[in-house]
Amino acid sequence: MTGVQTCALPIHLETLLQERQQAERAEQRLRAQWEAQVQEKTADLAQANQELLRRLAQLEQAESALRESEADYCVLFEENPQPMWIFDLRSLQLLTGNKAALNQYRFAAGEFKALTARDLLPPAAVAKFVQDAAKPCSGVQPRGLWQHRRKDGSLVEVEVAALDLHYGSAPARLILARDISPRRQRERELCEAQKHEVASRLAGGVAHHFNNTLSIISGYASLLLHQSRDEKTAEPLKQICAAVNRAAGLSRQLLITSGQFDLRQELLDLGGLMTNLEPMLRRLVGKEIALQRSGAPDLPRILADVRMVEHIIVNLVLNARDAMPHGGSLAISTDIVQGAEGQSGGARAAKPARMVRLTVRDTGCGIAPEVEAHLFEPFFSTRGVGNGLGL
């Protein structure tokens, strides 16, 4: 019995060893499977991590490109010195405007976006703008010269270029509105200067020929007047001589306008001249206009051409009379004022000096703003043909 038990023990150990070996092999298989699964999962995770890193890199590139695009937008649109704005083609609502546009139209950003494109146009130009907005704009196209309105209602002349685009999801149009007011002003000034030059040359030529004819008329009329013994004949001759003198004054004006006549300046007592002219001025204005004259005592003499000063005074009085068809008051005064430093406008600043001032003031209808711009233009007159020369 004991021998049998001794023999069974190794068999049992062998069985245990086999079972253990089987368990270890099973464990190794499980471990190998687990490691394979871990490696597979790790590979998937690594691949996912690589994909994530790639996408993060793309996102960073996109963000960098967006920042660069925003910087470009800021430079090309917001900071562009040319006024630009964008409006919705369907509603004409203003969508945005750059700094130059806000400065040009004098609106704040919020005020500007609350407007439509119609609000930037004079009423008479709105229909034309709506028609222009309906025409497609493929690429940058010039759209002509326009007048646009600022916040204060003043007008600015602009040269417009346009480009169709999408602003968000809305069909829109970019407008570049370059202010050409300074250029147009220079063109008008140049045109005006050329017109004055032509008028001056013409006036000078006419005045010279006119003077020659007047000299002949004056000479013969004076000779006849000197030889005449008949009072009935002498009186018409005196009228002829007076008319010739008036015509000579007109000729002098033409020559002065053309810059071809030297003023005969002399020391002039303006107060004494006004005293001599006063009776004639009262006859000119008539009884319905009250003429008042005042003057500073001890008025210093001035250096001037007597005939031209008389001409200026008479014409100012006649203008005042015409401005008061139903009567009024006309005040003429002379006084002394102190000239400002550099008032003469010469190359060297003038010292403050005493000056004589002549003032003509009336209670008439005044001067319309559109006429004020032409006050000093030769040959400009608001009177009808044959009633004034504008000199």
Short mmCIF file of C-alpha atoms in Angstrom, two decimals:
data_model
loop_
_atom_site.label_atom_id
_atom_site.label_comp_id
_atom_site.label_asym_id
_atom_site.label_seq_id
_atom_site.Cartn_x
_atom_site.Cartn_y
_atom_site.Cartn_z
CA MET A 1 0.00 0.00 0.00
CA THR A 2 2.83 2.23 0.84
CA GLY A 3 4.64 1.36 -2.40
CA VAL A 4 1.66 2.27 -4.51
CA GLN A 5 1.46 5.66 -2.84
CA THR A 6 5.16 6.25 -3.39
CA CYS A 7 4.79 5.51 -7.08
CA ALA A 8 1.70 7.83 -7.55
CA LEU A 9 3.46 10.96 -6.25
CA PRO A 10 5.73 11.57 -9.23
CA ILE A 11 2.79 11.04 -11.56
CA HIS A 12 0.81 13.65 -9.70
CA LEU A 13 3.73 16.09 -9.81
CA GLU A 14 4.13 15.48 -13.52
CA THR A 15 0.46 16.22 -14.01
CA LEU A 16 0.78 19.39 -11.99
CA LEU A 17 3.80 20.41 -14.02
CA GLN A 18 1.97 19.77 -17.26
CA GLU A 19 -1.02 21.74 -16.06
CA ARG A 20 1.27 24.54 -14.95
CA GLN A 21 3.05 24.54 -18.28
CA GLN A 22 -0.29 24.64 -20.05
CA ALA A 23 -1.39 27.52 -17.86
CA GLU A 24 1.87 29.38 -18.54
CA ARG A 25 1.48 28.80 -22.26
CA ALA A 26 -2.12 30.01 -22.05
CA GLU A 27 -0.94 33.02 -20.08
CA GLN A 28 1.77 33.68 -22.67
CA ARG A 29 -0.80 33.44 -25.44
CA LEU A 30 -3.09 35.82 -23.58
CA ARG A 31 -0.19 38.14 -22.87
CA ALA A 32 0.85 38.04 -26.52
CA GLN A 33 -2.74 38.74 -27.58
CA TRP A 34 -3.00 41.55 -25.06
CA GLU A 35 0.31 43.02 -26.15
CA ALA A 36 -0.78 42.76 -29.79
CA GLN A 37 -4.03 44.50 -28.93
CA VAL A 38 -2.13 47.16 -26.96
CA GLN A 39 0.27 47.65 -29.82
CA GLU A 40 -2.65 47.86 -32.26
CA LYS A 41 -4.45 50.36 -30.05
CA THR A 42 -1.22 52.29 -29.52
CA ALA A 43 -0.65 52.39 -33.26
CA ASP A 44 -4.23 53.64 -33.76
CA LEU A 45 -3.70 56.19 -31.01
CA ALA A 46 -0.39 57.28 -32.51
CA GLN A 47 -2.04 57.57 -35.90
CA ALA A 48 -4.90 59.55 -34.37
CA ASN A 49 -2.38 61.71 -32.53
CA GLN A 50 -0.50 62.34 -35.79
CA GLU A 51 -3.75 63.25 -37.50
CA LEU A 52 -4.59 65.56 -34.61
CA LEU A 53 -1.18 67.18 -34.82
CA ARG A 54 -1.59 67.57 -38.59
CA ARG A 55 -4.97 69.19 -38.15
CA LEU A 56 -3.62 71.44 -35.41
CA ALA A 57 -0.84 72.50 -37.77
CA GLN A 58 -3.40 73.21 -40.50
CA LEU A 59 -5.49 75.19 -38.00
CA GLU A 60 -2.45 77.21 -36.96
CA GLN A 61 -1.65 77.87 -40.62
CA ALA A 62 -5.25 78.91 -41.24
CA GLU A 63 -5.17 81.21 -38.18
CA SER A 64 -1.88 82.67 -39.36
CA ALA A 65 -3.31 83.20 -42.86
CA LEU A 66 -6.41 84.78 -41.30
CA ARG A 67 -4.26 87.14 -39.25
CA GLU A 68 -2.28 88.04 -42.36
CA SER A 69 -5.52 88.51 -44.29
CA GLU A 70 -6.89 90.76 -41.54
CA ALA A 71 -3.65 92.76 -41.59
CA ASP A 72 -3.88 93.03 -45.38
CA TYR A 73 -7.53 94.08 -45.09
CA CYS A 74 -6.59 96.68 -42.50
CA VAL A 75 -3.88 98.11 -44.75
CA LEU A 76 -5.70 97.80 -48.08
CA PHE A 77 -9.15 98.92 -46.91
CA GLU A 78 -9.28 100.43 -43.45
CA GLU A 79 -6.02 102.41 -43.66
CA ASN A 80 -6.21 103.12 -47.40
CA PRO A 81 -5.90 106.88 -48.04
CA GLN A 82 -8.57 106.65 -50.75
CA PRO A 83 -12.17 106.88 -49.46
CA MET A 84 -13.91 103.50 -49.95
CA TRP A 85 -17.26 102.13 -48.85
CA ILE A 86 -19.40 99.05 -49.51
CA PHE A 87 -23.18 98.92 -49.95
CA ASP A 88 -25.75 96.15 -50.38
CA LEU A 89 -26.88 96.02 -54.01
CA ARG A 90 -30.40 94.92 -53.03
CA SER A 91 -31.22 97.48 -50.32
CA LEU A 92 -28.48 100.08 -50.99
CA GLN A 93 -27.70 99.88 -47.25
CA LEU A 94 -24.18 100.97 -46.39
CA LEU A 95 -22.29 97.99 -44.96
CA THR A 96 -18.95 99.55 -44.06
CA GLY A 97 -16.63 102.42 -44.87
CA ASN A 98 -12.93 102.97 -44.28
CA LYS A 99 -11.39 105.77 -42.24
CA ALA A 100 -10.79 107.97 -45.27
CA ALA A 101 -14.47 107.71 -46.25
CA LEU A 102 -15.61 108.60 -42.73
CA ASN A 103 -13.31 111.63 -42.77
CA GLN A 104 -14.47 112.68 -46.23
CA TYR A 105 -18.17 112.46 -45.40
CA ARG A 106 -17.64 113.54 -41.75
CA PHE A 107 -19.65 110.71 -40.18
CA ALA A 108 -18.86 108.45 -37.23
CA ALA A 109 -18.69 104.73 -38.06
CA GLY A 110 -22.07 103.98 -36.45
CA GLU A 111 -23.73 106.93 -38.19
CA PHE A 112 -22.31 105.86 -41.55
CA LYS A 113 -23.60 102.28 -41.32
CA ALA A 114 -27.09 103.56 -40.46
CA LEU A 115 -27.31 105.27 -43.87
CA THR A 116 -28.10 104.06 -47.37
CA ALA A 117 -26.20 105.05 -50.49
CA ARG A 118 -29.12 107.37 -51.34
CA ASP A 119 -28.27 109.49 -48.29
CA LEU A 120 -24.85 110.32 -49.76
CA LEU A 121 -26.37 111.80 -52.92
CA PRO A 122 -28.18 115.02 -53.74
CA PRO A 123 -31.88 114.30 -54.35
CA ALA A 124 -31.54 115.05 -58.05
CA ALA A 125 -28.86 112.36 -58.48
CA VAL A 126 -30.59 109.47 -56.65
CA ALA A 127 -32.48 108.10 -59.68
CA LYS A 128 -29.31 108.15 -61.79
CA PHE A 129 -27.42 106.31 -59.03
CA VAL A 130 -30.10 103.61 -58.74
CA GLN A 131 -29.87 103.04 -62.49
CA ASP A 132 -26.07 102.85 -62.27
CA ALA A 133 -26.25 100.37 -59.36
CA ALA A 134 -28.40 98.05 -61.50
CA LYS A 135 -25.60 97.73 -64.08
CA PRO A 136 -23.22 94.83 -63.22
CA CYS A 137 -19.59 95.63 -62.50
CA SER A 138 -17.21 92.83 -63.53
CA GLY A 139 -13.80 93.98 -62.38
CA VAL A 140 -12.89 97.49 -61.32
CA GLN A 141 -14.76 99.95 -63.54
CA PRO A 142 -14.80 103.76 -63.63
CA ARG A 143 -18.29 105.12 -62.99
CA GLY A 144 -17.78 108.81 -63.80
CA LEU A 145 -17.95 112.04 -61.81
CA TRP A 146 -20.53 112.51 -59.06
CA GLN A 147 -21.46 114.93 -56.34
CA HIS A 148 -21.76 113.40 -52.87
CA ARG A 149 -23.18 114.94 -49.71
CA ARG A 150 -21.34 115.28 -46.42
CA LYS A 151 -22.99 115.12 -43.00
CA ASP A 152 -23.40 118.92 -42.92
CA GLY A 153 -25.10 118.92 -46.33
CA SER A 154 -22.15 120.38 -48.23
CA LEU A 155 -21.24 118.78 -51.55
CA VAL A 156 -17.95 117.20 -52.60
CA GLU A 157 -17.05 116.33 -56.20
CA VAL A 158 -15.79 112.75 -56.50
CA GLU A 159 -14.47 110.46 -59.21
CA VAL A 160 -16.01 107.02 -58.68
CA ALA A 161 -14.67 103.53 -59.45
CA ALA A 162 -16.70 100.39 -58.54
CA LEU A 163 -16.26 96.64 -58.05
CA ASP A 164 -18.97 94.01 -57.45
CA LEU A 165 -18.31 91.46 -54.67
CA HIS A 166 -20.00 89.44 -51.93
CA TYR A 167 -20.00 90.86 -48.42
CA GLY A 168 -20.93 87.92 -46.24
CA SER A 169 -23.82 86.39 -48.12
CA ALA A 170 -25.02 89.66 -49.64
CA PRO A 171 -24.28 90.84 -53.19
CA ALA A 172 -22.50 94.13 -52.66
CA ARG A 173 -20.50 96.80 -54.42
CA LEU A 174 -17.25 98.44 -53.38
CA ILE A 175 -17.11 102.16 -54.19
CA LEU A 176 -13.88 104.16 -54.38
CA ALA A 177 -14.84 107.85 -54.26
CA ARG A 178 -11.79 110.05 -54.81
CA ASP A 179 -12.26 113.71 -53.91
CA ILE A 180 -11.40 115.81 -56.97
CA SER A 181 -12.74 119.12 -55.62
CA PRO A 182 -9.24 120.69 -55.33
CA ARG A 183 -8.41 119.63 -58.90
CA ARG A 184 -11.71 120.95 -60.23
CA GLN A 185 -11.18 124.22 -58.35
CA ARG A 186 -7.73 124.60 -59.91
CA GLU A 187 -9.23 123.89 -63.35
CA ARG A 188 -11.92 126.52 -62.79
CA GLU A 189 -9.34 129.03 -61.58
CA LEU A 190 -7.15 128.34 -64.61
CA CYS A 191 -10.13 128.69 -66.95
CA GLU A 192 -11.13 131.92 -65.20
CA ALA A 193 -7.59 133.28 -65.47
CA GLN A 194 -7.46 132.43 -69.17
CA LYS A 195 -10.85 134.06 -69.69
CA HIS A 196 -9.67 137.20 -67.90
CA GLU A 197 -6.47 137.25 -69.95
CA VAL A 198 -8.42 137.06 -73.21
CA ALA A 199 -10.87 139.72 -71.99
CA SER A 200 -8.01 141.98 -70.90
CA ARG A 201 -6.24 141.69 -74.24
CA LEU A 202 -9.48 142.40 -76.08
CA ALA A 203 -10.29 145.33 -73.78
CA GLY A 204 -6.81 146.80 -74.25
CA GLY A 205 -6.98 146.56 -78.03
CA VAL A 206 -10.48 148.04 -78.20
CA ALA A 207 -9.55 150.84 -75.79
CA HIS A 208 -6.53 151.92 -77.84
CA HIS A 209 -8.56 152.14 -81.06
CA PHE A 210 -11.42 153.79 -79.15
CA ASN A 211 -9.01 156.39 -77.75
CA ASN A 212 -7.75 157.25 -81.22
CA THR A 213 -11.29 157.83 -82.44
CA LEU A 214 -12.17 159.86 -79.33
CA SER A 215 -9.10 162.02 -79.77
CA ILE A 216 -10.22 162.95 -83.28
CA ILE A 217 -13.80 163.69 -82.12
CA SER A 218 -12.57 165.66 -79.12
CA GLY A 219 -10.13 167.68 -81.24
CA TYR A 220 -12.69 168.72 -83.84
CA ALA A 221 -15.38 169.40 -81.20
CA SER A 222 -13.01 171.58 -79.18
CA LEU A 223 -11.95 173.45 -82.33
CA LEU A 224 -15.55 174.10 -83.34
CA LEU A 225 -16.42 175.16 -79.79
CA HIS A 226 -13.50 177.56 -79.75
CA GLN A 227 -14.51 179.08 -83.10
CA SER A 228 -18.24 179.14 -82.44
CA ARG A 229 -19.94 182.51 -81.76
CA ASP A 230 -23.45 181.06 -81.64
CA GLU A 231 -24.70 179.97 -78.20
CA LYS A 232 -27.18 177.54 -79.77
CA THR A 233 -24.29 175.82 -81.52
CA ALA A 234 -21.94 176.06 -78.53
CA GLU A 235 -24.25 174.16 -76.17
CA PRO A 236 -24.43 170.96 -78.30
CA LEU A 237 -20.68 171.16 -78.77
CA LYS A 238 -20.22 171.32 -74.99
CA GLN A 239 -22.41 168.24 -74.67
CA ILE A 240 -20.28 166.48 -77.30
CA CYS A 241 -17.09 167.36 -75.37
CA ALA A 242 -18.65 166.13 -72.12
CA ALA A 243 -19.72 162.86 -73.77
CA VAL A 244 -16.22 162.44 -75.18
CA ASN A 245 -14.76 162.92 -71.68
CA ARG A 246 -17.13 160.28 -70.29
CA ALA A 247 -16.19 157.93 -73.09
CA ALA A 248 -12.53 158.61 -72.36
CA GLY A 249 -13.19 157.59 -68.77
CA LEU A 250 -14.66 154.30 -70.01
CA SER A 251 -11.59 153.84 -72.19
CA ARG A 252 -9.36 154.36 -69.15
CA GLN A 253 -11.33 151.72 -67.29
CA LEU A 254 -10.80 149.28 -70.12
CA LEU A 255 -7.08 149.99 -70.12
CA ILE A 256 -6.88 149.61 -66.34
CA THR A 257 -8.72 146.30 -66.59
CA SER A 258 -6.21 145.09 -69.17
CA GLY A 259 -3.26 146.32 -67.08
CA GLN A 260 -2.18 148.77 -69.80
CA PHE A 261 -2.93 152.03 -68.01
CA ASP A 262 -0.93 153.72 -65.29
CA LEU A 263 -3.02 155.40 -62.61
CA ARG A 264 -2.26 159.09 -62.13
CA GLN A 265 -1.74 159.01 -58.41
CA GLU A 266 -1.59 162.24 -56.45
CA LEU A 267 -2.14 163.45 -52.90
CA LEU A 268 -5.89 163.58 -52.44
CA ASP A 269 -8.06 165.07 -49.69
CA LEU A 270 -10.80 162.44 -49.54
CA GLY A 271 -12.93 164.57 -47.21
CA GLY A 272 -12.77 167.52 -49.60
CA LEU A 273 -13.59 165.27 -52.55
CA MET A 274 -16.66 163.93 -50.73
CA THR A 275 -17.80 167.50 -50.01
CA ASN A 276 -17.54 168.37 -53.70
CA LEU A 277 -19.35 165.18 -54.77
CA GLU A 278 -22.17 165.38 -52.19
CA PRO A 279 -24.57 167.63 -54.20
CA MET A 280 -24.27 165.39 -57.25
CA LEU A 281 -24.70 162.24 -55.13
CA ARG A 282 -27.90 163.64 -53.60
CA ARG A 283 -29.30 164.25 -57.08
CA LEU A 284 -28.35 160.69 -58.07
CA VAL A 285 -30.14 158.97 -55.18
CA GLY A 286 -33.27 161.12 -55.34
CA LYS A 287 -35.64 162.22 -52.59
CA GLU A 288 -36.79 158.75 -51.51
CA ILE A 289 -33.35 157.82 -50.20
CA ALA A 290 -31.91 159.62 -47.18
CA LEU A 291 -28.23 160.32 -47.74
CA GLN A 292 -26.14 160.69 -44.60
CA ARG A 293 -22.50 161.68 -44.67
CA SER A 294 -19.98 161.75 -41.83
CA GLY A 295 -16.24 162.10 -41.72
CA ALA A 296 -13.39 162.07 -39.25
CA PRO A 297 -11.81 165.50 -38.62
CA ASP A 298 -8.27 166.16 -39.86
CA LEU A 299 -8.40 163.27 -42.30
CA PRO A 300 -4.89 162.69 -43.73
CA ARG A 301 -4.37 162.87 -47.48
CA ILE A 302 -4.18 159.67 -49.52
CA LEU A 303 -2.24 158.76 -52.67
CA ALA A 304 -4.78 157.89 -55.36
CA ASP A 305 -6.10 158.61 -58.86
CA VAL A 306 -8.83 161.23 -58.37
CA ARG A 307 -10.91 160.12 -61.36
CA MET A 308 -10.89 156.49 -60.29
CA VAL A 309 -11.88 157.35 -56.70
CA GLU A 310 -14.76 159.46 -58.02
CA HIS A 311 -15.77 156.61 -60.31
CA ILE A 312 -15.73 154.11 -57.42
CA ILE A 313 -17.82 156.36 -55.16
CA VAL A 314 -20.39 157.18 -57.85
CA ASN A 315 -20.83 153.53 -58.83
CA LEU A 316 -21.18 152.36 -55.23
CA VAL A 317 -23.87 155.00 -54.70
CA LEU A 318 -25.66 154.00 -57.92
CA ASN A 319 -25.56 150.31 -56.87
CA ALA A 320 -27.00 151.26 -53.48
CA ARG A 321 -29.76 153.31 -55.16
CA ASP A 322 -30.69 150.38 -57.41
CA ALA A 323 -30.87 148.10 -54.36
CA MET A 324 -33.46 150.42 -52.73
CA PRO A 325 -36.18 150.93 -55.37
CA HIS A 326 -38.74 151.84 -52.67
CA GLY A 327 -36.45 154.13 -50.69
CA GLY A 328 -34.19 153.70 -47.70
CA SER A 329 -31.08 155.21 -46.20
CA LEU A 330 -27.52 155.50 -47.52
CA ALA A 331 -24.63 156.36 -45.20
CA ILE A 332 -21.19 157.40 -46.46
CA SER A 333 -18.44 157.81 -43.90
CA THR A 334 -14.68 158.34 -43.78
CA ASP A 335 -12.49 157.54 -40.81
CA ILE A 336 -8.96 156.57 -39.78
CA VAL A 337 -7.99 152.97 -38.98
CA GLN A 338 -4.75 151.39 -37.85
CA GLY A 339 -3.28 148.98 -40.42
CA ALA A 340 -2.28 145.52 -39.17
CA GLU A 341 1.26 144.17 -39.24
CA GLY A 342 2.01 142.82 -42.73
CA GLN A 343 -1.38 143.91 -44.09
CA SER A 344 0.12 145.24 -47.31
CA GLY A 345 0.87 141.66 -48.46
CA GLY A 346 4.28 142.61 -49.83
CA ALA A 347 7.47 140.60 -49.56
CA ARG A 348 8.43 142.54 -46.44
CA ALA A 349 6.02 142.90 -43.58
CA ALA A 350 4.60 146.42 -43.39
CA LYS A 351 4.73 148.29 -40.11
CA PRO A 352 1.39 149.21 -38.53
CA ALA A 353 0.27 152.43 -40.23
CA ARG A 354 -2.67 154.81 -40.19
CA MET A 355 -5.05 154.25 -43.08
CA VAL A 356 -8.07 156.08 -44.42
CA ARG A 357 -11.25 154.05 -44.79
CA LEU A 358 -14.27 154.89 -46.94
CA THR A 359 -17.50 153.08 -46.00
CA VAL A 360 -20.70 153.02 -48.07
CA ARG A 361 -23.61 151.36 -46.25
CA ASP A 362 -27.21 151.02 -47.44
CA THR A 363 -30.45 149.38 -46.29
CA GLY A 364 -31.08 147.69 -49.62
CA CYS A 365 -31.84 144.10 -50.56
CA GLY A 366 -28.22 142.93 -50.27
CA ILE A 367 -26.18 140.72 -52.59
CA ALA A 368 -27.17 137.14 -53.39
CA PRO A 369 -24.50 134.51 -52.54
CA GLU A 370 -24.25 133.37 -56.17
CA VAL A 371 -23.44 136.98 -57.18
CA GLU A 372 -20.77 137.50 -54.50
CA ALA A 373 -18.43 135.05 -56.23
CA HIS A 374 -18.37 137.32 -59.32
CA LEU A 375 -18.05 140.73 -57.62
CA PHE A 376 -14.55 141.47 -58.89
CA GLU A 377 -14.88 139.96 -62.36
CA PRO A 378 -14.46 142.51 -65.16
CA PHE A 379 -17.59 142.94 -67.30
CA PHE A 380 -19.83 141.07 -64.82
CA SER A 381 -23.16 142.82 -64.26
CA THR A 382 -26.59 141.87 -62.95
CA ARG A 383 -28.18 144.65 -64.97
CA GLY A 384 -29.80 143.98 -68.31
CA VAL A 385 -28.07 144.39 -71.65
CA GLY A 386 -27.30 148.05 -72.29
CA ASN A 387 -27.70 149.02 -68.61
CA GLY A 388 -24.25 148.18 -67.28
CA LEU A 389 -20.78 147.06 -68.33
CA GLY A 390 -19.64 145.43 -65.09
CA LEU A 391 -16.68 147.82 -64.79
#
